[in-house]
């Protein structure tokens, strides 16, 4: 799959804007391009990444869900509005399994016919934090793309399915249940909408629109089903291999940020004693004892999300470049290759609610805002990365030349092309800094 074909497919499937949700506040920068909430949602769709929208009531979480469910999947998905008394039977009733629940299925063939009703690839759980724990267990399967009945797993969506959920975390209103950590881990994209509220212009345009604010406009309009196109783009996107720089940057989030700087052991092994065990360590000033590294499950999610966002950025840049051909049109910013920065953007934006931060420290030092906390961690990481660039790239180049599996071009792309010789002591330098895990990759003992 060549880049031009993929970009054309992505532009086609993402061209329609969300019908009602409007938000022009920038969330992040990927490849030098401004990325907004709508871009993130579309990146999640093309990469089959589950999305959890958090935040206060009344700021568009449900509207965005409706826009995707009705305007992108033609209203053919499974829509569940959770409440504190919802049990498994009621949850299953939303999956059109009434016949099964009534005991009217007498054969395997009939069961398969019933299960065809869940071929829809979009599932929405509105207010998931109002779902009791026992019912949350059933959402595990939905998040992984299957439903389990009588010990048998049945695939949802014929190879493509996505779960959209919304909820309120830590706001304390009645009926809220804590989300299971393992369930949260199944949402690669978690956005606190309170951090990226619509601008005054967005609200002005929304208020000027002529429709009943109580009813999403799209419910009375055209429903567009792009599920087949999304499946095709997802298949195309799956063929893209992550660059070595994206992989190395992602591994840093686990094997460097996840290690105790003082002892050189995983923080998870001493988690119960943190941050007290960090007393006297100079790295505590960099918040080292107040967060964990990302989980092994999250590594692949980060890579897939970064690839999808980068492709969205490329498509946006091409669209903007074409529009800029008009007289007096503003030129779009150039595409920028900085994979480390892109990975850190994903990390700081989506991982504040995954359980890796010390919530008490965040409340005391960051006004309870984990996004601000991880933004500081990302900035420190970027500085450390720049300081060790020469040594890291030199080691990877040396590994490639010695017959390792890394391509020289991949090593050089870690940040920028390098032409200088390998500096003396590069291996020793890396062994003594947060990037020492690279020694495992290149075979340094």
Short mmCIF file of C-alpha atoms in Angstrom, two decimals:
data_model
loop_
_atom_site.label_atom_id
_atom_site.label_comp_id
_atom_site.label_asym_id
_atom_site.label_seq_id
_atom_site.Cartn_x
_atom_site.Cartn_y
_atom_site.Cartn_z
CA UNK A 1 0.00 0.00 0.00
CA UNK A 2 1.59 3.26 -1.13
CA UNK A 3 1.24 6.49 0.84
CA UNK A 4 -0.73 8.32 -1.86
CA UNK A 5 -3.41 5.60 -2.01
CA UNK A 6 -3.72 5.42 1.77
CA UNK A 7 -3.96 9.20 2.09
CA UNK A 8 -6.65 9.30 -0.57
CA UNK A 9 -8.66 6.63 1.25
CA UNK A 10 -8.33 8.41 4.60
CA UNK A 11 -9.38 11.73 3.11
CA UNK A 12 -12.45 10.12 1.60
CA UNK A 13 -13.61 8.38 4.76
CA UNK A 14 -12.85 11.32 7.10
CA UNK A 15 -14.08 14.12 4.85
CA UNK A 16 -17.57 14.43 6.36
CA UNK A 17 -17.40 16.53 9.52
CA UNK A 18 -19.20 15.53 12.69
CA UNK A 19 -22.71 16.87 12.26
CA UNK A 20 -23.31 18.54 15.61
CA UNK A 21 -20.24 18.39 17.82
CA UNK A 22 -18.11 21.45 17.19
CA UNK A 23 -14.75 22.14 18.83
CA UNK A 24 -11.88 24.12 17.31
CA UNK A 25 -9.62 24.09 20.37
CA UNK A 26 -6.31 22.41 19.58
CA UNK A 27 -5.59 19.25 21.56
CA UNK A 28 -2.14 18.30 20.28
CA UNK A 29 0.35 18.68 17.44
CA UNK A 30 1.23 15.69 15.27
CA UNK A 31 3.74 15.97 12.42
CA UNK A 32 3.56 19.73 12.85
CA UNK A 33 -0.22 19.80 12.24
CA UNK A 34 -2.85 20.95 14.72
CA UNK A 35 -5.03 18.06 15.90
CA UNK A 36 -8.51 18.56 17.35
CA UNK A 37 -11.00 16.30 19.16
CA UNK A 38 -12.69 15.43 15.87
CA UNK A 39 -9.35 14.41 14.35
CA UNK A 40 -8.64 12.19 17.35
CA UNK A 41 -12.02 10.49 17.03
CA UNK A 42 -11.44 9.84 13.34
CA UNK A 43 -7.94 8.50 14.03
CA UNK A 44 -9.52 6.11 16.54
CA UNK A 45 -12.04 4.96 13.93
CA UNK A 46 -9.48 4.16 11.25
CA UNK A 47 -7.24 2.34 13.75
CA UNK A 48 -10.07 0.50 15.53
CA UNK A 49 -9.13 2.07 18.86
CA UNK A 50 -11.76 2.21 21.59
CA UNK A 51 -12.54 5.70 22.89
CA UNK A 52 -13.50 6.86 26.38
CA UNK A 53 -14.73 10.45 26.67
CA UNK A 54 -14.59 11.85 30.19
CA UNK A 55 -15.67 15.15 31.62
CA UNK A 56 -18.44 17.24 33.11
CA UNK A 57 -22.00 16.98 31.89
CA UNK A 58 -23.20 19.19 29.08
CA UNK A 59 -20.02 19.59 27.04
CA UNK A 60 -20.68 17.36 24.07
CA UNK A 61 -19.68 13.82 25.00
CA UNK A 62 -23.07 12.35 24.10
CA UNK A 63 -23.36 14.60 21.05
CA UNK A 64 -20.06 13.30 19.70
CA UNK A 65 -21.20 9.73 20.32
CA UNK A 66 -24.42 10.33 18.39
CA UNK A 67 -22.52 11.97 15.54
CA UNK A 68 -20.36 8.87 15.14
CA UNK A 69 -23.09 6.30 15.78
CA UNK A 70 -25.59 7.93 13.41
CA UNK A 71 -23.47 9.95 11.02
CA UNK A 72 -20.64 7.47 10.39
CA UNK A 73 -22.19 4.08 11.13
CA UNK A 74 -25.66 4.92 9.86
CA UNK A 75 -27.30 4.41 13.24
CA UNK A 76 -26.74 0.65 12.92
CA UNK A 77 -24.61 0.28 16.00
CA UNK A 78 -25.45 -0.88 19.50
CA UNK A 79 -26.37 2.04 21.76
CA UNK A 80 -26.58 1.57 25.53
CA UNK A 81 -27.49 4.31 27.98
CA UNK A 82 -26.20 3.00 31.29
CA UNK A 83 -27.84 3.49 34.67
CA UNK A 84 -27.04 2.29 38.22
CA UNK A 85 -29.57 -0.56 38.20
CA UNK A 86 -28.63 -2.02 34.83
CA UNK A 87 -27.93 -5.75 35.07
CA UNK A 88 -26.50 -8.21 32.56
CA UNK A 89 -29.93 -9.17 31.22
CA UNK A 90 -30.80 -5.59 30.38
CA UNK A 91 -27.36 -4.99 28.90
CA UNK A 92 -27.80 -8.02 26.64
CA UNK A 93 -31.23 -6.79 25.57
CA UNK A 94 -29.45 -3.89 23.85
CA UNK A 95 -27.50 -6.46 21.83
CA UNK A 96 -30.75 -7.73 20.28
CA UNK A 97 -30.44 -11.06 22.06
CA UNK A 98 -34.02 -11.17 23.28
CA UNK A 99 -34.72 -14.53 21.62
CA UNK A 100 -31.68 -16.04 23.31
CA UNK A 101 -32.64 -14.63 26.70
CA UNK A 102 -36.19 -16.00 26.41
CA UNK A 103 -34.79 -19.48 25.83
CA UNK A 104 -36.24 -19.70 22.32
CA UNK A 105 -32.97 -20.76 20.69
CA UNK A 106 -33.00 -24.51 20.26
CA UNK A 107 -30.04 -25.24 18.01
CA UNK A 108 -26.57 -24.00 17.15
CA UNK A 109 -27.86 -22.81 13.80
CA UNK A 110 -30.56 -20.73 15.47
CA UNK A 111 -27.98 -19.34 17.87
CA UNK A 112 -25.80 -18.27 14.96
CA UNK A 113 -28.80 -16.58 13.37
CA UNK A 114 -29.46 -14.68 16.58
CA UNK A 115 -25.82 -13.70 16.85
CA UNK A 116 -25.92 -12.22 13.36
CA UNK A 117 -27.82 -9.38 15.01
CA UNK A 118 -24.59 -8.27 16.66
CA UNK A 119 -22.60 -7.91 13.44
CA UNK A 120 -22.80 -4.13 13.85
CA UNK A 121 -19.31 -2.76 14.33
CA UNK A 122 -20.08 0.34 16.45
CA UNK A 123 -20.99 0.05 20.11
CA UNK A 124 -21.74 3.01 22.36
CA UNK A 125 -22.07 2.92 26.15
CA UNK A 126 -23.22 6.34 27.30
CA UNK A 127 -22.43 7.19 30.94
CA UNK A 128 -20.38 4.02 31.47
CA UNK A 129 -19.45 5.22 34.96
CA UNK A 130 -23.09 4.65 35.94
CA UNK A 131 -22.78 0.98 35.05
CA UNK A 132 -22.49 -1.40 38.05
CA UNK A 133 -19.32 -3.43 38.36
CA UNK A 134 -20.91 -6.77 37.45
CA UNK A 135 -22.24 -5.28 34.22
CA UNK A 136 -18.89 -3.63 33.52
CA UNK A 137 -17.46 -7.14 33.33
CA UNK A 138 -19.59 -7.77 30.23
CA UNK A 139 -18.21 -4.62 28.63
CA UNK A 140 -14.75 -6.24 28.75
CA UNK A 141 -15.77 -8.50 25.91
CA UNK A 142 -17.35 -5.70 23.92
CA UNK A 143 -14.13 -3.71 24.22
CA UNK A 144 -12.17 -6.68 22.88
CA UNK A 145 -14.63 -7.22 20.03
CA UNK A 146 -16.53 -10.27 21.20
CA UNK A 147 -19.45 -11.39 23.32
CA UNK A 148 -19.29 -14.53 25.45
CA UNK A 149 -22.34 -16.75 25.85
CA UNK A 150 -22.27 -20.09 27.67
CA UNK A 151 -18.49 -20.06 27.64
CA UNK A 152 -18.28 -19.52 23.87
CA UNK A 153 -16.88 -16.32 22.38
CA UNK A 154 -18.55 -14.82 19.30
CA UNK A 155 -16.86 -12.10 17.28
CA UNK A 156 -18.59 -8.76 16.87
CA UNK A 157 -18.48 -6.76 13.67
CA UNK A 158 -16.87 -9.28 11.32
CA UNK A 159 -13.29 -8.27 12.08
CA UNK A 160 -13.87 -4.58 12.80
CA UNK A 161 -15.54 -3.21 15.89
CA UNK A 162 -15.07 -0.15 18.05
CA UNK A 163 -16.42 0.79 21.45
CA UNK A 164 -17.25 4.40 22.29
CA UNK A 165 -17.99 5.22 25.90
CA UNK A 166 -18.52 8.35 27.95
CA UNK A 167 -18.48 8.98 31.65
CA UNK A 168 -17.66 11.25 34.52
CA UNK A 169 -14.65 10.37 36.66
CA UNK A 170 -14.00 11.93 40.04
CA UNK A 171 -16.81 14.47 39.95
CA UNK A 172 -18.80 12.82 42.70
CA UNK A 173 -22.35 13.02 41.41
CA UNK A 174 -24.84 10.33 42.51
CA UNK A 175 -24.82 6.93 40.88
CA UNK A 176 -21.22 6.89 39.72
CA UNK A 177 -19.23 3.64 39.88
CA UNK A 178 -15.45 3.40 39.67
CA UNK A 179 -14.19 1.97 36.40
CA UNK A 180 -12.20 -1.24 36.62
CA UNK A 181 -8.53 -0.67 35.79
CA UNK A 182 -8.49 -3.57 33.34
CA UNK A 183 -11.48 -2.05 31.52
CA UNK A 184 -9.78 1.35 31.34
CA UNK A 185 -6.74 -0.39 29.88
CA UNK A 186 -8.91 -1.40 26.92
CA UNK A 187 -9.42 2.21 25.86
CA UNK A 188 -6.33 3.39 23.95
CA UNK A 189 -7.91 6.83 23.57
CA UNK A 190 -9.08 8.51 26.79
CA UNK A 191 -9.84 12.22 26.61
CA UNK A 192 -10.95 14.45 29.44
CA UNK A 193 -13.11 16.89 27.51
CA UNK A 194 -12.82 19.42 30.36
CA UNK A 195 -9.21 20.01 29.29
CA UNK A 196 -10.29 20.95 25.76
CA UNK A 197 -13.57 22.81 25.97
CA UNK A 198 -15.04 24.39 22.82
CA UNK A 199 -14.09 27.98 22.10
CA UNK A 200 -16.46 30.94 22.34
CA UNK A 201 -16.73 30.91 18.54
CA UNK A 202 -17.76 27.25 18.62
CA UNK A 203 -20.50 28.01 21.13
CA UNK A 204 -21.64 31.03 19.13
CA UNK A 205 -22.01 28.96 15.95
CA UNK A 206 -23.80 26.21 17.84
CA UNK A 207 -26.25 28.61 19.44
CA UNK A 208 -26.94 30.25 16.09
CA UNK A 209 -27.84 26.95 14.47
CA UNK A 210 -31.56 26.34 14.06
CA UNK A 211 -32.44 23.09 15.77
CA UNK A 212 -33.81 21.90 19.07
CA UNK A 213 -30.84 21.81 21.50
CA UNK A 214 -32.45 18.84 23.27
CA UNK A 215 -32.31 16.59 20.20
CA UNK A 216 -29.16 15.92 18.17
CA UNK A 217 -29.79 17.37 14.72
CA UNK A 218 -28.63 14.25 12.93
CA UNK A 219 -31.50 12.21 14.37
CA UNK A 220 -33.81 14.12 12.06
CA UNK A 221 -31.43 14.17 9.11
CA UNK A 222 -29.52 11.92 6.79
CA UNK A 223 -27.70 8.95 8.27
CA UNK A 224 -24.45 8.06 6.57
CA UNK A 225 -23.03 4.55 6.85
CA UNK A 226 -19.30 4.46 6.20
CA UNK A 227 -18.57 1.24 8.05
CA UNK A 228 -17.38 -0.66 4.97
CA UNK A 229 -15.03 2.16 3.98
CA UNK A 230 -13.68 2.27 7.53
CA UNK A 231 -12.98 -1.45 7.41
CA UNK A 232 -11.02 -0.97 4.19
CA UNK A 233 -8.97 1.92 5.58
CA UNK A 234 -8.32 -0.04 8.77
CA UNK A 235 -7.02 -2.95 6.69
CA UNK A 236 -4.77 -0.57 4.73
CA UNK A 237 -3.53 1.10 7.91
CA UNK A 238 -2.73 -2.28 9.43
CA UNK A 239 -0.11 -2.82 6.72
CA UNK A 240 1.98 0.11 7.96
CA UNK A 241 5.02 -0.89 9.98
CA UNK A 242 5.94 1.41 12.83
CA UNK A 243 9.22 3.25 12.40
CA UNK A 244 11.99 2.28 14.78
CA UNK A 245 11.82 5.73 16.36
CA UNK A 246 8.16 5.21 17.30
CA UNK A 247 8.98 1.79 18.76
CA UNK A 248 11.97 3.08 20.75
CA UNK A 249 10.01 6.06 22.06
CA UNK A 250 7.16 3.76 23.12
CA UNK A 251 9.54 1.38 24.86
CA UNK A 252 10.95 4.35 26.76
CA UNK A 253 7.53 4.90 28.33
CA UNK A 254 7.68 1.39 29.79
CA UNK A 255 11.31 0.50 30.34
CA UNK A 256 12.71 3.92 31.27
CA UNK A 257 9.79 5.74 32.88
CA UNK A 258 8.80 2.47 34.53
CA UNK A 259 12.18 1.95 36.24
CA UNK A 260 13.25 3.32 39.62
CA UNK A 261 16.12 5.69 38.84
CA UNK A 262 17.65 5.12 42.27
CA UNK A 263 17.68 1.31 42.23
CA UNK A 264 17.41 0.39 38.56
CA UNK A 265 14.46 -1.93 39.16
CA UNK A 266 10.84 -1.76 37.95
CA UNK A 267 8.72 0.65 39.99
CA UNK A 268 5.94 -1.93 40.00
CA UNK A 269 8.07 -4.13 42.26
CA UNK A 270 8.12 -1.42 44.94
CA UNK A 271 4.85 0.32 44.07
CA UNK A 272 3.44 0.12 47.60
CA UNK A 273 6.41 2.06 49.03
CA UNK A 274 6.37 4.92 46.50
CA UNK A 275 7.06 7.79 46.79
CA UNK A 276 8.46 7.26 50.32
CA UNK A 277 11.18 4.99 48.93
CA UNK A 278 12.38 7.89 46.78
CA UNK A 279 13.62 9.95 49.72
CA UNK A 280 17.01 11.41 48.94
CA UNK A 281 16.86 10.59 45.22
CA UNK A 282 17.58 13.53 42.92
CA UNK A 283 15.07 12.21 40.38
CA UNK A 284 12.18 12.85 42.77
CA UNK A 285 12.35 16.51 41.73
CA UNK A 286 11.41 15.23 38.25
CA UNK A 287 8.36 13.46 39.70
CA UNK A 288 9.94 10.04 39.12
CA UNK A 289 8.32 8.51 42.19
CA UNK A 290 4.85 9.75 41.33
CA UNK A 291 4.07 7.76 38.19
CA UNK A 292 4.51 4.31 36.67
CA UNK A 293 5.51 3.28 33.19
CA UNK A 294 2.84 2.31 30.68
CA UNK A 295 1.76 -1.33 30.61
CA UNK A 296 2.81 -3.91 28.08
CA UNK A 297 -0.76 -3.96 26.71
CA UNK A 298 -0.55 -0.21 26.14
CA UNK A 299 2.60 -0.36 24.01
CA UNK A 300 0.86 -1.65 20.90
CA UNK A 301 -2.06 0.71 21.49
CA UNK A 302 0.29 3.70 21.58
CA UNK A 303 2.00 2.65 18.37
CA UNK A 304 -1.29 2.09 16.54
CA UNK A 305 -2.68 5.41 17.76
CA UNK A 306 0.45 7.32 16.76
CA UNK A 307 0.41 5.78 13.28
CA UNK A 308 -3.27 6.67 12.84
CA UNK A 309 -2.80 10.25 14.05
CA UNK A 310 0.21 10.71 11.78
CA UNK A 311 -1.84 9.52 8.82
CA UNK A 312 -4.66 11.90 9.77
CA UNK A 313 -2.09 14.71 9.92
CA UNK A 314 -0.75 13.82 6.46
CA UNK A 315 -4.29 13.76 5.04
CA UNK A 316 -5.12 17.11 6.67
CA UNK A 317 -1.94 18.64 5.29
CA UNK A 318 -2.75 17.47 1.76
CA UNK A 319 -6.29 18.84 1.99
CA UNK A 320 -5.02 22.17 3.35
CA UNK A 321 -2.35 22.36 0.65
CA UNK A 322 -4.95 21.95 -2.08
CA UNK A 323 -7.13 24.62 -0.48
CA UNK A 324 -4.12 26.94 -0.25
CA UNK A 325 -3.81 27.00 -4.03
CA UNK A 326 -6.55 29.62 -4.12
CA UNK A 327 -5.45 33.27 -4.36
CA UNK A 328 -4.48 34.84 -1.02
CA UNK A 329 -5.05 31.55 0.81
CA UNK A 330 -2.97 30.83 3.90
CA UNK A 331 -0.34 28.14 3.49
CA UNK A 332 -0.51 25.19 5.92
CA UNK A 333 2.44 24.50 8.22
CA UNK A 334 4.93 21.99 6.79
CA UNK A 335 4.92 18.36 7.80
CA UNK A 336 7.46 17.68 10.55
CA UNK A 337 9.15 14.33 11.24
CA UNK A 338 9.53 14.01 15.01
CA UNK A 339 8.26 10.61 16.10
CA UNK A 340 9.40 11.07 19.69
CA UNK A 341 7.31 14.23 20.01
CA UNK A 342 4.29 12.48 18.48
CA UNK A 343 4.54 9.57 20.93
CA UNK A 344 4.81 11.97 23.87
CA UNK A 345 1.74 13.88 22.65
CA UNK A 346 -0.27 10.65 22.76
CA UNK A 347 1.19 9.76 26.17
CA UNK A 348 0.41 13.03 27.92
CA UNK A 349 -3.06 13.40 26.36
CA UNK A 350 -4.49 9.89 26.78
CA UNK A 351 -2.79 8.36 29.84
CA UNK A 352 -3.81 10.63 32.71
CA UNK A 353 -6.63 8.30 33.79
CA UNK A 354 -5.00 4.92 33.24
CA UNK A 355 -3.81 4.51 36.82
CA UNK A 356 -0.14 5.31 36.22
CA UNK A 357 -0.10 8.61 38.14
CA UNK A 358 -0.09 9.30 41.88
CA UNK A 359 -3.49 10.96 42.18
CA UNK A 360 -2.70 12.49 45.58
CA UNK A 361 0.42 14.16 44.18
CA UNK A 362 -1.55 15.39 41.17
CA UNK A 363 -4.14 16.96 43.48
CA UNK A 364 -1.51 18.63 45.64
CA UNK A 365 0.83 19.89 42.94
CA UNK A 366 -1.23 20.05 39.74
CA UNK A 367 -4.69 21.09 40.95
CA UNK A 368 -5.96 17.58 40.30
CA UNK A 369 -5.23 17.72 36.59
CA UNK A 370 -3.29 14.64 35.36
CA UNK A 371 -2.95 16.10 31.87
CA UNK A 372 -0.86 18.96 33.24
CA UNK A 373 1.21 16.51 35.28
CA UNK A 374 1.98 14.27 32.29
CA UNK A 375 2.74 17.34 30.19
CA UNK A 376 5.60 18.08 32.59
CA UNK A 377 6.80 14.46 32.40
CA UNK A 378 6.70 14.61 28.60
CA UNK A 379 8.74 17.83 28.56
CA UNK A 380 11.44 16.31 30.80
CA UNK A 381 11.50 13.17 28.66
CA UNK A 382 11.94 15.23 25.51
CA UNK A 383 14.93 17.01 27.05
CA UNK A 384 16.55 13.74 28.10
CA UNK A 385 15.98 12.32 24.65
CA UNK A 386 17.64 15.26 22.94
CA UNK A 387 20.61 15.05 25.31
CA UNK A 388 21.26 11.40 24.38
CA UNK A 389 20.35 11.53 20.69
CA UNK A 390 23.88 11.05 19.37
CA UNK A 391 24.61 8.04 21.57
CA UNK A 392 21.27 6.35 20.89
CA UNK A 393 21.39 6.71 17.13
CA UNK A 394 25.06 5.73 16.98
CA UNK A 395 24.33 2.50 18.82
CA UNK A 396 21.47 1.62 16.50
CA UNK A 397 23.59 2.38 13.44
CA UNK A 398 26.36 0.20 14.79
CA UNK A 399 23.89 -2.60 15.43
CA UNK A 400 22.56 -2.37 11.87
CA UNK A 401 26.07 -2.48 10.40
CA UNK A 402 26.96 -5.53 12.45
CA UNK A 403 24.15 -7.55 10.90
CA UNK A 404 21.38 -6.73 13.33
CA UNK A 405 17.79 -6.66 12.23
CA UNK A 406 17.50 -2.88 12.26
CA UNK A 407 17.88 -1.03 9.00
CA UNK A 408 20.42 1.80 9.03
CA UNK A 409 17.73 4.12 7.68
CA UNK A 410 15.48 3.24 10.61
CA UNK A 411 18.23 4.03 13.07
CA UNK A 412 19.01 7.33 11.42
CA UNK A 413 15.36 8.33 11.40
CA UNK A 414 15.24 8.14 15.16
CA UNK A 415 15.53 11.89 15.09
CA UNK A 416 17.35 13.10 12.00
CA UNK A 417 19.95 11.83 9.49
CA UNK A 418 23.39 11.35 11.04
CA UNK A 419 26.67 11.38 9.15
CA UNK A 420 29.28 11.48 11.90
CA UNK A 421 31.23 8.48 13.17
CA UNK A 422 30.22 6.52 16.22
CA UNK A 423 31.45 8.44 19.28
CA UNK A 424 33.72 6.65 21.72
CA UNK A 425 31.96 5.40 24.82
CA UNK A 426 28.48 5.47 23.34
CA UNK A 427 27.64 2.08 24.82
CA UNK A 428 28.86 3.05 28.28
CA UNK A 429 26.91 6.30 28.15
CA UNK A 430 23.67 4.57 27.32
CA UNK A 431 24.18 1.94 30.02
CA UNK A 432 24.24 4.71 32.62
CA UNK A 433 21.23 6.78 31.55
CA UNK A 434 17.46 6.25 31.26
CA UNK A 435 17.96 4.85 27.76
CA UNK A 436 19.91 1.86 29.06
CA UNK A 437 17.13 -0.48 27.91
CA UNK A 438 18.43 0.06 24.37
CA UNK A 439 21.43 -1.97 25.47
CA UNK A 440 19.12 -4.98 25.63
CA UNK A 441 18.03 -4.35 22.06
CA UNK A 442 21.50 -3.99 20.57
CA UNK A 443 23.07 -6.69 22.70
CA UNK A 444 25.19 -4.63 25.13
CA UNK A 445 25.79 -6.61 28.31
#
